[in-house]
PDB file of C-alpha atoms in Angstrom:
ATOM      1  CA  MET F 458      12.714  11.245 -28.843  1.00  0.00           C
ATOM      2  CA  ASP F 459       9.120   9.932 -28.857  1.00  0.00           C
ATOM      3  CA  LYS F 460       8.344   8.523 -25.418  1.00  0.00           C
ATOM      4  CA  LYS F 461       6.559   5.488 -26.762  1.00  0.00           C
ATOM      5  CA  GLU F 462       9.926   4.225 -28.441  1.00  0.00           C
ATOM      6  CA  LEU F 463      11.604   4.266 -25.126  1.00  0.00           C
ATOM      7  CA  ARG F 464      12.742   0.724 -24.303  1.00  0.00           C
ATOM      8  CA  ILE F 465      11.388   0.175 -20.740  1.00  0.00           C
ATOM      9  CA  VAL F 466      12.291  -2.670 -18.388  1.00  0.00           C
ATOM     10  CA  TYR F 467       9.395  -2.400 -15.406  1.00  0.00           C
ATOM     11  CA  LEU F 468      10.246  -3.746 -12.107  1.00  0.00           C
ATOM     12  CA  GLY F 469       7.311  -4.571  -9.693  1.00  0.00           C
ATOM     13  CA  THR F 470       5.530  -7.257  -7.837  1.00  0.00           C
ATOM     14  CA  PRO F 471       2.194  -6.603  -6.206  1.00  0.00           C
ATOM     15  CA  ASP F 472      -1.389  -5.786  -7.527  1.00  0.00           C
ATOM     16  CA  ILE F 473      -0.800  -2.075  -7.319  1.00  0.00           C
ATOM     17  CA  SER F 474       2.125  -2.239  -9.521  1.00  0.00           C
ATOM     18  CA  ALA F 475       0.187  -4.789 -11.823  1.00  0.00           C
ATOM     19  CA  VAL F 476      -2.301  -1.839 -12.436  1.00  0.00           C
ATOM     20  CA  VAL F 477       0.327   0.609 -13.274  1.00  0.00           C
ATOM     21  CA  LEU F 478       2.008  -1.889 -15.830  1.00  0.00           C
ATOM     22  CA  SER F 479      -1.351  -2.532 -17.361  1.00  0.00           C
ATOM     23  CA  LYS F 480      -2.051   1.134 -18.039  1.00  0.00           C
ATOM     24  CA  LEU F 481       1.571   1.500 -19.569  1.00  0.00           C
ATOM     25  CA  VAL F 482       0.989  -1.391 -22.073  1.00  0.00           C
ATOM     26  CA  GLU F 483      -2.635  -0.031 -23.031  1.00  0.00           C
ATOM     27  CA  ALA F 484      -1.045   3.401 -23.672  1.00  0.00           C
ATOM     28  CA  GLY F 485       1.524   2.018 -26.071  1.00  0.00           C
ATOM     29  CA  TYR F 486       4.808   2.210 -24.050  1.00  0.00           C
ATOM     30  CA  LYS F 487       7.344  -0.504 -25.310  1.00  0.00           C
ATOM     31  CA  ILE F 488       7.928  -2.673 -22.437  1.00  0.00           C
ATOM     32  CA  VAL F 489      10.714  -4.982 -23.425  1.00  0.00           C
ATOM     33  CA  GLY F 490      10.923  -6.823 -20.046  1.00  0.00           C
ATOM     34  CA  VAL F 491       9.388  -7.317 -16.594  1.00  0.00           C
ATOM     35  CA  VAL F 492      11.236  -7.926 -13.321  1.00  0.00           C
ATOM     36  CA  SER F 493       9.395  -9.524 -10.456  1.00  0.00           C
ATOM     37  CA  GLN F 494       9.685 -11.119  -7.227  1.00  0.00           C
ATOM     38  CA  CYS F 495       9.768 -15.058  -7.255  1.00  0.00           C
ATOM     39  CA  ASP F 496       6.231 -16.673  -7.165  1.00  0.00           C
ATOM     40  CA  LYS F 497       5.091 -17.514  -3.744  1.00  0.00           C
ATOM     41  CA  PRO F 498       2.587 -19.962  -2.144  1.00  0.00           C
ATOM     42  CA  VAL F 499      -0.868 -18.401  -1.757  1.00  0.00           C
ATOM     43  CA  GLY F 500      -3.889 -19.137   0.316  1.00  0.00           C
ATOM     44  CA  ARG F 501      -4.805 -22.072   2.660  1.00  0.00           C
ATOM     45  CA  LYS F 502      -3.851 -24.627   0.120  1.00  0.00           C
ATOM     46  CA  GLN F 503      -0.404 -22.646  -0.456  1.00  0.00           C
ATOM     47  CA  VAL F 504      -0.593 -22.989  -4.192  1.00  0.00           C
ATOM     48  CA  ILE F 505       2.251 -21.402  -6.043  1.00  0.00           C
ATOM     49  CA  MET F 506       0.932 -18.481  -7.975  1.00  0.00           C
ATOM     50  CA  PRO F 507       2.621 -15.852 -10.339  1.00  0.00           C
ATOM     51  CA  THR F 508       2.754 -12.412  -9.054  1.00  0.00           C
ATOM     52  CA  PRO F 509       0.301  -9.860 -10.166  1.00  0.00           C
ATOM     53  CA  VAL F 510       2.753  -7.934 -12.231  1.00  0.00           C
ATOM     54  CA  LYS F 511       3.950 -11.479 -13.756  1.00  0.00           C
ATOM     55  CA  GLU F 512       0.342 -12.259 -14.838  1.00  0.00           C
ATOM     56  CA  VAL F 513      -0.049  -8.819 -16.554  1.00  0.00           C
ATOM     57  CA  ALA F 514       3.381  -9.503 -18.310  1.00  0.00           C
ATOM     58  CA  LEU F 515       2.472 -12.773 -19.586  1.00  0.00           C
ATOM     59  CA  LYS F 516      -0.868 -11.822 -20.621  1.00  0.00           C
ATOM     60  CA  HIS F 517       0.929  -9.339 -23.039  1.00  0.00           C
ATOM     61  CA  ASN F 518       3.688 -11.659 -24.020  1.00  0.00           C
ATOM     62  CA  ILE F 519       6.248  -9.641 -22.238  1.00  0.00           C
ATOM     63  CA  PRO F 520       9.502 -11.483 -21.099  1.00  0.00           C
ATOM     64  CA  VAL F 521       9.624 -12.007 -17.300  1.00  0.00           C
ATOM     65  CA  PHE F 522      12.575 -12.335 -15.124  1.00  0.00           C
ATOM     66  CA  GLN F 523      12.403 -13.400 -11.381  1.00  0.00           C
ATOM     67  CA  PRO F 524      15.719 -13.217  -9.919  1.00  0.00           C
ATOM     68  CA  SER F 525      15.737 -14.141  -6.156  1.00  0.00           C
ATOM     69  CA  LYS F 526      18.397 -11.636  -5.437  1.00  0.00           C
ATOM     70  CA  ILE F 527      18.753  -8.863  -8.043  1.00  0.00           C
ATOM     71  CA  LYS F 528      21.974  -7.681  -6.519  1.00  0.00           C
ATOM     72  CA  LEU F 529      23.567 -11.207  -7.623  1.00  0.00           C
ATOM     73  CA  GLU F 530      21.514 -12.050 -10.868  1.00  0.00           C
ATOM     74  CA  TYR F 531      21.132  -9.082 -13.281  1.00  0.00           C
ATOM     75  CA  GLU F 532      23.072  -9.786 -16.198  1.00  0.00           C
ATOM     76  CA  PHE F 533      20.041 -10.279 -18.307  1.00  0.00           C
ATOM     77  CA  LEU F 534      19.251  -6.434 -18.035  1.00  0.00           C
ATOM     78  CA  TYR F 535      22.148  -5.906 -20.456  1.00  0.00           C
ATOM     79  CA  ASP F 536      20.574  -8.046 -23.175  1.00  0.00           C
ATOM     80  CA  LEU F 537      17.378  -5.951 -22.906  1.00  0.00           C
ATOM     81  CA  LYS F 538      19.235  -2.648 -23.691  1.00  0.00           C
ATOM     82  CA  PRO F 539      16.852  -0.537 -21.540  1.00  0.00           C
ATOM     83  CA  ASP F 540      16.626   3.292 -21.942  1.00  0.00           C
ATOM     84  CA  ILE F 541      14.687   3.365 -18.932  1.00  0.00           C
ATOM     85  CA  LEU F 542      14.330   1.222 -15.690  1.00  0.00           C
ATOM     86  CA  LEU F 543      11.040   1.875 -14.148  1.00  0.00           C
ATOM     87  CA  THR F 544      10.186   0.559 -10.725  1.00  0.00           C
ATOM     88  CA  MET F 545       6.988   0.527  -8.643  1.00  0.00           C
ATOM     89  CA  ALA F 546       6.933  -1.565  -5.477  1.00  0.00           C
ATOM     90  CA  TYR F 547       9.323  -4.201  -6.669  1.00  0.00           C
ATOM     91  CA  GLY F 548      10.406  -5.164  -3.112  1.00  0.00           C
ATOM     92  CA  GLN F 549      14.097  -5.533  -3.409  1.00  0.00           C
ATOM     93  CA  ILE F 550      16.789  -2.873  -3.094  1.00  0.00           C
ATOM     94  CA  ILE F 551      18.112  -2.092  -6.556  1.00  0.00           C
ATOM     95  CA  PRO F 552      22.137  -2.191  -6.430  1.00  0.00           C
ATOM     96  CA  HIS F 553      24.263   0.641  -7.958  1.00  0.00           C
ATOM     97  CA  ILE F 554      25.501  -1.276 -10.809  1.00  0.00           C
ATOM     98  CA  VAL F 555      21.913  -2.110 -11.973  1.00  0.00           C
ATOM     99  CA  LEU F 556      21.067   1.696 -11.603  1.00  0.00           C
ATOM    100  CA  GLU F 557      23.756   2.277 -14.273  1.00  0.00           C
ATOM    101  CA  ILE F 558      22.620  -0.036 -16.862  1.00  0.00           C
ATOM    102  CA  PRO F 559      19.775   2.111 -18.506  1.00  0.00           C
ATOM    103  CA  GLN F 560      20.764   4.600 -21.262  1.00  0.00           C
ATOM    104  CA  ILE F 561      18.606   7.431 -19.867  1.00  0.00           C
ATOM    105  CA  LYS F 562      17.757   6.840 -16.099  1.00  0.00           C
ATOM    106  CA  ALA F 563      16.525   4.430 -13.453  1.00  0.00           C
ATOM    107  CA  LEU F 564      13.230   5.963 -12.172  1.00  0.00           C
ATOM    108  CA  ASN F 565      10.915   4.838  -9.522  1.00  0.00           C
ATOM    109  CA  LEU F 566       7.178   5.922  -8.712  1.00  0.00           C
ATOM    110  CA  HIS F 567       6.870   6.221  -5.009  1.00  0.00           C
ATOM    111  CA  GLY F 568       3.421   6.396  -3.470  1.00  0.00           C
ATOM    112  CA  SER F 569       3.858   9.657  -1.575  1.00  0.00           C
ATOM    113  CA  LEU F 570       4.751  13.344  -2.159  1.00  0.00           C
ATOM    114  CA  LEU F 571       8.432  13.282  -1.336  1.00  0.00           C
ATOM    115  CA  PRO F 572      10.352  13.958   0.849  1.00  0.00           C
ATOM    116  CA  LYS F 573       7.464  13.057   2.905  1.00  0.00           C
ATOM    117  CA  TYR F 574       7.066   9.268   3.781  1.00  0.00           C
ATOM    118  CA  ARG F 575      10.105   7.563   2.184  1.00  0.00           C
ATOM    119  CA  GLY F 576      10.209   3.929   2.788  1.00  0.00           C
ATOM    120  CA  ALA F 577       8.087   0.875   2.658  1.00  0.00           C
ATOM    121  CA  SER F 578       4.543   1.868   3.547  1.00  0.00           C
ATOM    122  CA  PRO F 579       3.741   5.450   2.484  1.00  0.00           C
ATOM    123  CA  ILE F 580       0.026   4.724   1.701  1.00  0.00           C
ATOM    124  CA  GLN F 581      -0.590   3.365   4.972  1.00  0.00           C
ATOM    125  CA  ALA F 582       1.211   6.313   6.642  1.00  0.00           C
ATOM    126  CA  ALA F 583      -0.862   8.594   5.155  1.00  0.00           C
ATOM    127  CA  LEU F 584      -4.052   6.931   6.267  1.00  0.00           C
ATOM    128  CA  LEU F 585      -2.629   6.451   9.794  1.00  0.00           C
ATOM    129  CA  ASN F 586      -1.884  10.215   9.960  1.00  0.00           C
ATOM    130  CA  GLY F 587      -5.444  11.103   8.656  1.00  0.00           C
ATOM    131  CA  ASP F 588      -3.840  13.237   5.910  1.00  0.00           C
ATOM    132  CA  LYS F 589      -6.300  14.983   3.512  1.00  0.00           C
ATOM    133  CA  THR F 590      -3.660  14.816   0.568  1.00  0.00           C
ATOM    134  CA  THR F 591      -1.144  12.496  -0.753  1.00  0.00           C
ATOM    135  CA  GLY F 592      -0.099  11.501  -4.185  1.00  0.00           C
ATOM    136  CA  VAL F 593       2.822   9.919  -5.978  1.00  0.00           C
ATOM    137  CA  THR F 594       6.278  10.979  -7.022  1.00  0.00           C
ATOM    138  CA  LEU F 595       8.415  10.242 -10.025  1.00  0.00           C
ATOM    139  CA  MET F 596      11.855  10.148  -8.979  1.00  0.00           C
ATOM    140  CA  GLU F 597      15.294   8.990  -9.908  1.00  0.00           C
ATOM    141  CA  MET F 598      16.729   5.964  -8.211  1.00  0.00           C
ATOM    142  CA  VAL F 599      19.774   6.558  -6.314  1.00  0.00           C
ATOM    143  CA  ASP F 600      21.805   4.312  -3.780  1.00  0.00           C
ATOM    144  CA  GLU F 601      19.969   6.114  -0.679  1.00  0.00           C
ATOM    145  CA  MET F 602      16.273   4.849  -0.153  1.00  0.00           C
ATOM    146  CA  ASP F 603      13.909   7.399  -2.001  1.00  0.00           C
ATOM    147  CA  ALA F 604      16.587  10.124  -1.973  1.00  0.00           C
ATOM    148  CA  GLY F 605      16.771  10.821  -5.442  1.00  0.00           C
ATOM    149  CA  ASN F 606      15.624  14.145  -7.676  1.00  0.00           C
ATOM    150  CA  MET F 607      12.104  14.494  -8.100  1.00  0.00           C
ATOM    151  CA  PHE F 608      10.705  14.916 -11.739  1.00  0.00           C
ATOM    152  CA  TYR F 609       6.932  15.064 -11.294  1.00  0.00           C
ATOM    153  CA  LYS F 610       4.312  14.875  -8.649  1.00  0.00           C
ATOM    154  CA  GLU F 611       0.665  14.107  -8.956  1.00  0.00           C
ATOM    155  CA  ILE F 612      -1.511  15.084  -5.908  1.00  0.00           C
ATOM    156  CA  ILE F 613      -4.603  13.266  -5.052  1.00  0.00           C
ATOM    157  CA  GLU F 614      -7.309  13.878  -2.291  1.00  0.00           C
ATOM    158  CA  VAL F 615      -7.810  11.297   0.472  1.00  0.00           C
ATOM    159  CA  ASP F 616     -11.534  11.026   1.094  1.00  0.00           C
ATOM    160  CA  PRO F 617     -12.516  10.343   4.818  1.00  0.00           C
ATOM    161  CA  ASN F 618     -14.126   7.061   3.713  1.00  0.00           C
ATOM    162  CA  ASP F 619     -10.994   5.948   1.772  1.00  0.00           C
ATOM    163  CA  ASN F 620      -9.139   2.839   3.266  1.00  0.00           C
ATOM    164  CA  TYR F 621      -6.149   1.051   1.901  1.00  0.00           C
ATOM    165  CA  ASP F 622      -7.939  -0.559  -0.988  1.00  0.00           C
ATOM    166  CA  SER F 623      -9.599   2.432  -2.285  1.00  0.00           C
ATOM    167  CA  LEU F 624      -6.503   4.702  -1.779  1.00  0.00           C
ATOM    168  CA  LYS F 625      -4.461   2.384  -3.524  1.00  0.00           C
ATOM    169  CA  GLU F 626      -6.527   2.390  -6.616  1.00  0.00           C
ATOM    170  CA  LYS F 627      -5.971   6.315  -6.643  1.00  0.00           C
ATOM    171  CA  ILE F 628      -2.393   5.934  -6.139  1.00  0.00           C
ATOM    172  CA  ALA F 629      -2.032   3.337  -9.135  1.00  0.00           C
ATOM    173  CA  LEU F 630      -3.725   5.846 -11.664  1.00  0.00           C
ATOM    174  CA  ALA F 631      -1.743   8.943 -10.137  1.00  0.00           C
ATOM    175  CA  ALA F 632       1.601   6.726 -10.828  1.00  0.00           C
ATOM    176  CA  PHE F 633       0.881   6.066 -14.328  1.00  0.00           C
ATOM    177  CA  ASN F 634      -0.191   9.691 -14.982  1.00  0.00           C
ATOM    178  CA  SER F 635       3.017  10.689 -13.071  1.00  0.00           C
ATOM    179  CA  PHE F 636       5.304   8.709 -15.516  1.00  0.00           C
ATOM    180  CA  ASP F 637       3.198   9.550 -18.528  1.00  0.00           C
ATOM    181  CA  LYS F 638       3.317  13.345 -17.798  1.00  0.00           C
ATOM    182  CA  GLY F 639       6.787  13.621 -16.308  1.00  0.00           C
ATOM    183  CA  ILE F 640       8.983  11.397 -18.972  1.00  0.00           C
ATOM    184  CA  ASP F 641       8.656  14.208 -21.721  1.00  0.00           C
ATOM    185  CA  LYS F 642      10.734  16.585 -19.709  1.00  0.00           C
ATOM    186  CA  ILE F 643      13.311  14.048 -18.861  1.00  0.00           C
ATOM    187  CA  ILE F 644      13.861  12.685 -22.410  1.00  0.00           C
ATOM    188  CA  ASN F 645      13.434  16.013 -24.500  1.00  0.00           C
ATOM    189  CA  GLU F 646      14.132  18.796 -22.080  1.00  0.00           C
ATOM    190  CA  ASN F 647      17.176  17.034 -20.184  1.00  0.00           C
ATOM    191  CA  TYR F 648      15.435  17.927 -17.019  1.00  0.00           C
ATOM    192  CA  LYS F 649      17.533  17.116 -14.078  1.00  0.00           C
ATOM    193  CA  GLY F 650      14.644  17.293 -11.452  1.00  0.00           C
ATOM    194  CA  GLU F 651      14.143  18.974  -7.986  1.00  0.00           C
ATOM    195  CA  THR F 652      16.261  18.035  -5.173  1.00  0.00           C
ATOM    196  CA  GLN F 653      14.600  16.902  -1.956  1.00  0.00           C
ATOM    197  CA  ASN F 654      14.772  19.362   0.954  1.00  0.00           C
ATOM    198  CA  ILE F 655      16.293  17.172   3.570  1.00  0.00           C
ATOM    199  CA  ASN F 656      14.629  19.159   6.514  1.00  0.00           C
ATOM    200  CA  GLU F 657      11.379  17.997   5.254  1.00  0.00           C
ATOM    201  CA  VAL F 658      12.090  14.210   4.878  1.00  0.00           C
ATOM    202  CA  SER F 659      10.121  11.744   6.998  1.00  0.00           C
ATOM    203  CA  PHE F 660      10.237   7.906   6.938  1.00  0.00           C
ATOM    204  CA  THR F 661       7.993   4.955   7.172  1.00  0.00           C
ATOM    205  CA  LYS F 662       8.546   1.425   8.125  1.00  0.00           C
ATOM    206  CA  LYS F 663       7.307  -2.036   7.147  1.00  0.00           C
ATOM    207  CA  ILE F 664       4.023  -2.924   8.990  1.00  0.00           C
ATOM    208  CA  LYS F 665       4.846  -5.584  11.483  1.00  0.00           C
ATOM    209  CA  PRO F 666       2.512  -7.895  13.093  1.00  0.00           C
ATOM    210  CA  GLU F 667       2.348  -5.783  16.555  1.00  0.00           C
ATOM    211  CA  ASP F 668       1.185  -2.980  14.510  1.00  0.00           C
ATOM    212  CA  GLN F 669      -1.989  -4.688  13.657  1.00  0.00           C
ATOM    213  CA  ILE F 670      -3.300  -4.856  17.169  1.00  0.00           C
ATOM    214  CA  ILE F 671      -6.083  -2.387  17.700  1.00  0.00           C
ATOM    215  CA  ASN F 672      -5.392  -0.681  21.325  1.00  0.00           C
ATOM    216  CA  PHE F 673      -8.805   0.864  22.578  1.00  0.00           C
ATOM    217  CA  ASN F 674      -6.627   2.711  24.942  1.00  0.00           C
ATOM    218  CA  SER F 675      -6.141   5.300  22.120  1.00  0.00           C
ATOM    219  CA  LYS F 676      -8.065   8.064  20.699  1.00  0.00           C
ATOM    220  CA  SER F 677     -11.039   7.299  18.390  1.00  0.00           C
ATOM    221  CA  PHE F 678      -9.612   8.743  15.115  1.00  0.00           C
ATOM    222  CA  ASP F 679      -6.394   6.980  15.592  1.00  0.00           C
ATOM    223  CA  ILE F 680      -8.124   3.691  15.954  1.00  0.00           C
ATOM    224  CA  ILE F 681     -10.354   4.475  12.955  1.00  0.00           C
ATOM    225  CA  ASN F 682      -7.300   5.533  10.882  1.00  0.00           C
ATOM    226  CA  LYS F 683      -5.594   2.433  11.901  1.00  0.00           C
ATOM    227  CA  ILE F 684      -8.516   0.377  10.649  1.00  0.00           C
ATOM    228  CA  ARG F 685      -8.400   2.212   7.379  1.00  0.00           C
ATOM    229  CA  ALA F 686      -4.607   2.081   6.664  1.00  0.00           C
ATOM    230  CA  LEU F 687      -4.565  -1.860   7.094  1.00  0.00           C
ATOM    231  CA  THR F 688      -7.803  -2.712   5.357  1.00  0.00           C
ATOM    232  CA  SER F 689      -7.624  -5.420   3.932  1.00  0.00           C
ATOM    233  CA  GLU F 690      -3.838  -6.241   4.128  1.00  0.00           C
ATOM    234  CA  PRO F 691      -2.648  -7.181   6.592  1.00  0.00           C
ATOM    235  CA  GLY F 692      -5.669  -6.142   8.607  1.00  0.00           C
ATOM    236  CA  ALA F 693      -6.279  -4.518  11.965  1.00  0.00           C
ATOM    237  CA  TYR F 694      -7.867  -6.728  14.750  1.00  0.00           C
ATOM    238  CA  PHE F 695      -8.452  -7.140  18.522  1.00  0.00           C
ATOM    239  CA  ASN F 696      -8.439 -10.430  20.424  1.00  0.00           C
ATOM    240  CA  TYR F 697     -11.694 -11.304  22.281  1.00  0.00           C
ATOM    241  CA  HIS F 698     -12.251 -14.606  24.124  1.00  0.00           C
ATOM    242  CA  ASN F 699      -9.191 -16.022  22.501  1.00  0.00           C
ATOM    243  CA  GLU F 700     -10.351 -15.216  18.911  1.00  0.00           C
ATOM    244  CA  LYS F 701      -8.635 -12.620  16.693  1.00  0.00           C
ATOM    245  CA  ILE F 702     -11.487 -10.318  15.426  1.00  0.00           C
ATOM    246  CA  LYS F 703     -10.317  -8.637  12.330  1.00  0.00           C
ATOM    247  CA  VAL F 704     -11.982  -5.105  11.820  1.00  0.00           C
ATOM    248  CA  GLN F 705     -12.554  -4.012   8.223  1.00  0.00           C
ATOM    249  CA  LYS F 706     -14.360  -0.702   8.957  1.00  0.00           C
ATOM    250  CA  ALA F 707     -15.105   1.477  11.742  1.00  0.00           C
ATOM    251  CA  THR F 708     -16.826   5.022  12.391  1.00  0.00           C
ATOM    252  CA  LEU F 709     -17.129   7.715  15.186  1.00  0.00           C
ATOM    253  CA  ASN F 710     -20.109   7.378  17.198  1.00  0.00           C
ATOM    254  CA  SER F 711     -19.184  10.043  19.672  1.00  0.00           C
ATOM    255  CA  LEU F 712     -16.618  11.986  21.427  1.00  0.00           C
ATOM    256  CA  LYS F 713     -16.908  12.144  25.265  1.00  0.00           C
ATOM    257  CA  ASN F 714     -15.222  11.794  28.691  1.00  0.00           C
ATOM    258  CA  ASN F 715     -15.838   9.369  31.304  1.00  0.00           C
ATOM    259  CA  THR F 716     -15.333   6.272  29.044  1.00  0.00           C
ATOM    260  CA  ILE F 717     -13.714   2.946  29.883  1.00  0.00           C
ATOM    261  CA  PRO F 718     -11.245   2.017  26.928  1.00  0.00           C
ATOM    262  CA  GLY F 719     -12.102  -1.291  25.416  1.00  0.00           C
ATOM    263  CA  ARG F 720     -15.744  -1.462  26.961  1.00  0.00           C
ATOM    264  CA  ILE F 721     -18.142  -2.861  25.015  1.00  0.00           C
ATOM    265  CA  ASN F 722     -20.889  -0.122  25.056  1.00  0.00           C
ATOM    266  CA  SER F 723     -23.665  -1.670  23.022  1.00  0.00           C
ATOM    267  CA  PHE F 724     -24.160  -4.871  20.601  1.00  0.00           C
ATOM    268  CA  ASN F 725     -27.243  -5.611  18.867  1.00  0.00           C
ATOM    269  CA  LYS F 726     -28.431  -6.166  15.279  1.00  0.00           C
ATOM    270  CA  HIS F 727     -27.996  -2.444  14.639  1.00  0.00           C
ATOM    271  CA  GLU F 728     -24.571  -1.508  16.139  1.00  0.00           C
ATOM    272  CA  LEU F 729     -21.392  -2.809  17.927  1.00  0.00           C
ATOM    273  CA  LEU F 730     -20.058   0.197  20.025  1.00  0.00           C
ATOM    274  CA  ILE F 731     -16.831   0.111  21.873  1.00  0.00           C
ATOM    275  CA  GLU F 732     -15.498   2.800  23.987  1.00  0.00           C
ATOM    276  CA  THR F 733     -11.963   4.387  23.708  1.00  0.00           C
ATOM    277  CA  VAL F 734     -10.035   6.858  25.645  1.00  0.00           C
ATOM    278  CA  ASP F 735     -11.740   9.785  24.326  1.00  0.00           C
ATOM    279  CA  GLY F 736     -15.210   8.497  22.987  1.00  0.00           C
ATOM    280  CA  ILE F 737     -17.060   5.785  21.407  1.00  0.00           C
ATOM    281  CA  ILE F 738     -16.434   3.908  17.879  1.00  0.00           C
ATOM    282  CA  SER F 739     -18.887   1.914  15.898  1.00  0.00           C
ATOM    283  CA  ILE F 740     -17.633  -1.246  14.406  1.00  0.00           C
ATOM    284  CA  GLU F 741     -19.281  -1.645  10.961  1.00  0.00           C
ATOM    285  CA  LEU F 742     -17.565  -4.618   9.253  1.00  0.00           C
ATOM    286  CA  LEU F 743     -15.711  -7.365  11.173  1.00  0.00           C
ATOM    287  CA  GLN F 744     -14.288 -10.945  10.356  1.00  0.00           C
ATOM    288  CA  LYS F 745     -13.800 -13.869  12.681  1.00  0.00           C
ATOM    289  CA  PRO F 746     -11.085 -16.270  11.985  1.00  0.00           C
ATOM    290  CA  GLY F 747     -11.833 -18.403   9.091  1.00  0.00           C
ATOM    291  CA  LYS F 748     -15.005 -16.703   8.200  1.00  0.00           C
ATOM    292  CA  LYS F 749     -15.878 -14.135   5.581  1.00  0.00           C
ATOM    293  CA  SER F 750     -16.359 -10.430   6.461  1.00  0.00           C
ATOM    294  CA  MET F 751     -19.719  -9.476   7.700  1.00  0.00           C
ATOM    295  CA  SER F 752     -21.791  -6.561   8.581  1.00  0.00           C
ATOM    296  CA  ILE F 753     -22.747  -6.063  12.179  1.00  0.00           C
ATOM    297  CA  ARG F 754     -26.421  -7.127  11.189  1.00  0.00           C
ATOM    298  CA  ASP F 755     -25.171 -10.097   9.804  1.00  0.00           C
ATOM    299  CA  PHE F 756     -22.543 -10.997  12.519  1.00  0.00           C
ATOM    300  CA  TYR F 757     -25.277 -10.597  14.913  1.00  0.00           C
ATOM    301  CA  ASN F 758     -27.673 -12.818  13.311  1.00  0.00           C
ATOM    302  CA  GLY F 759     -25.463 -15.811  13.943  1.00  0.00           C
ATOM    303  CA  ASN F 760     -23.615 -14.654  17.049  1.00  0.00           C
ATOM    304  CA  GLN F 761     -26.190 -12.799  19.323  1.00  0.00           C
ATOM    305  CA  ASN F 762     -24.339 -13.820  22.361  1.00  0.00           C
ATOM    306  CA  PHE F 763     -20.827 -13.173  21.338  1.00  0.00           C
ATOM    307  CA  PHE F 764     -20.171  -9.694  22.546  1.00  0.00           C
ATOM    308  CA  ILE F 765     -21.126  -9.040  26.061  1.00  0.00           C
ATOM    309  CA  VAL F 766     -22.125  -5.480  26.864  1.00  0.00           C
ATOM    310  CA  GLY F 767     -20.195  -4.053  29.724  1.00  0.00           C
ATOM    311  CA  GLU F 768     -17.026  -6.296  29.310  1.00  0.00           C
ATOM    312  CA  VAL F 769     -13.755  -4.629  28.757  1.00  0.00           C
ATOM    313  CA  ILE F 770     -11.719  -5.772  25.613  1.00  0.00           C
ATOM    314  CA  ASN F 771      -7.906  -5.852  26.617  1.00  0.00           C
ATOM    315  CA  ALA F 772      -4.762  -7.831  25.913  1.00  0.00           C
ATOM    316  CA  ASN F 773      -5.938 -10.600  28.198  1.00  0.00           C
ATOM    317  CA  ASN F 774      -9.254 -11.475  26.231  1.00  0.00           C
TER     318      ASN F 774
END
């Protein structure tokens, strides 16, 4: 069977998933329907906007379905007669009855090298842990989360300068490649896939508000990796004089002993240095509430007296 003749229903919601959908359409795959989360208000004015995946679907005149709960609203899928259900960051658990609808398989593109990092935040987890490599797994969807057989893996390198935004772009490309290269074996060789080694399974969790807080009483690289992982969504921050200061980029200045975690070591037009439990980090991009992200030079020009050298940043600031 020609893979380009497959009737594919694509399930996804955010921008990373929209990139994959665009690539599938451009490659000539037959996307007969798209399922996405419901539209939500965006920005300060809370304007209702279509999801990124829906925008791509509408651009290419692909029918869009947005059930509030797919476990209750799925009958439309029967009419689409899909050979493949393909999911990438949809955002809802797919019930067993839906997994049985496609003629061939229900597949998922997961942003890690399974069985490592099952769950909601595999891309962030790779950055938080300072991994040198990560990737995407094309896998079969089953009732247990991210536990199905694996059909194809695409490995990618994680650059030390990668943050969530840049790694997300790499993951999107790897996701398309994983499907494009892996689907042939499934449809033409009846490949059953590789089972996951239960002894190698690890899990990730949803990023919660408390996970965003930068604790300077941590190791320097742990802080830097947190900033990388949460840029630009939802963002890592510390509180200073009752203001939430988001940090988009930080680098290591030095590793040393006798530091006071959270102490502002230096602040001028060239640098903002803050001490950690094992050294000093340099804050390079930051953002005050309601303002745009700024370099330290730009921030200093308008806020020369904002950070007080010698003061210690802690939960009470």
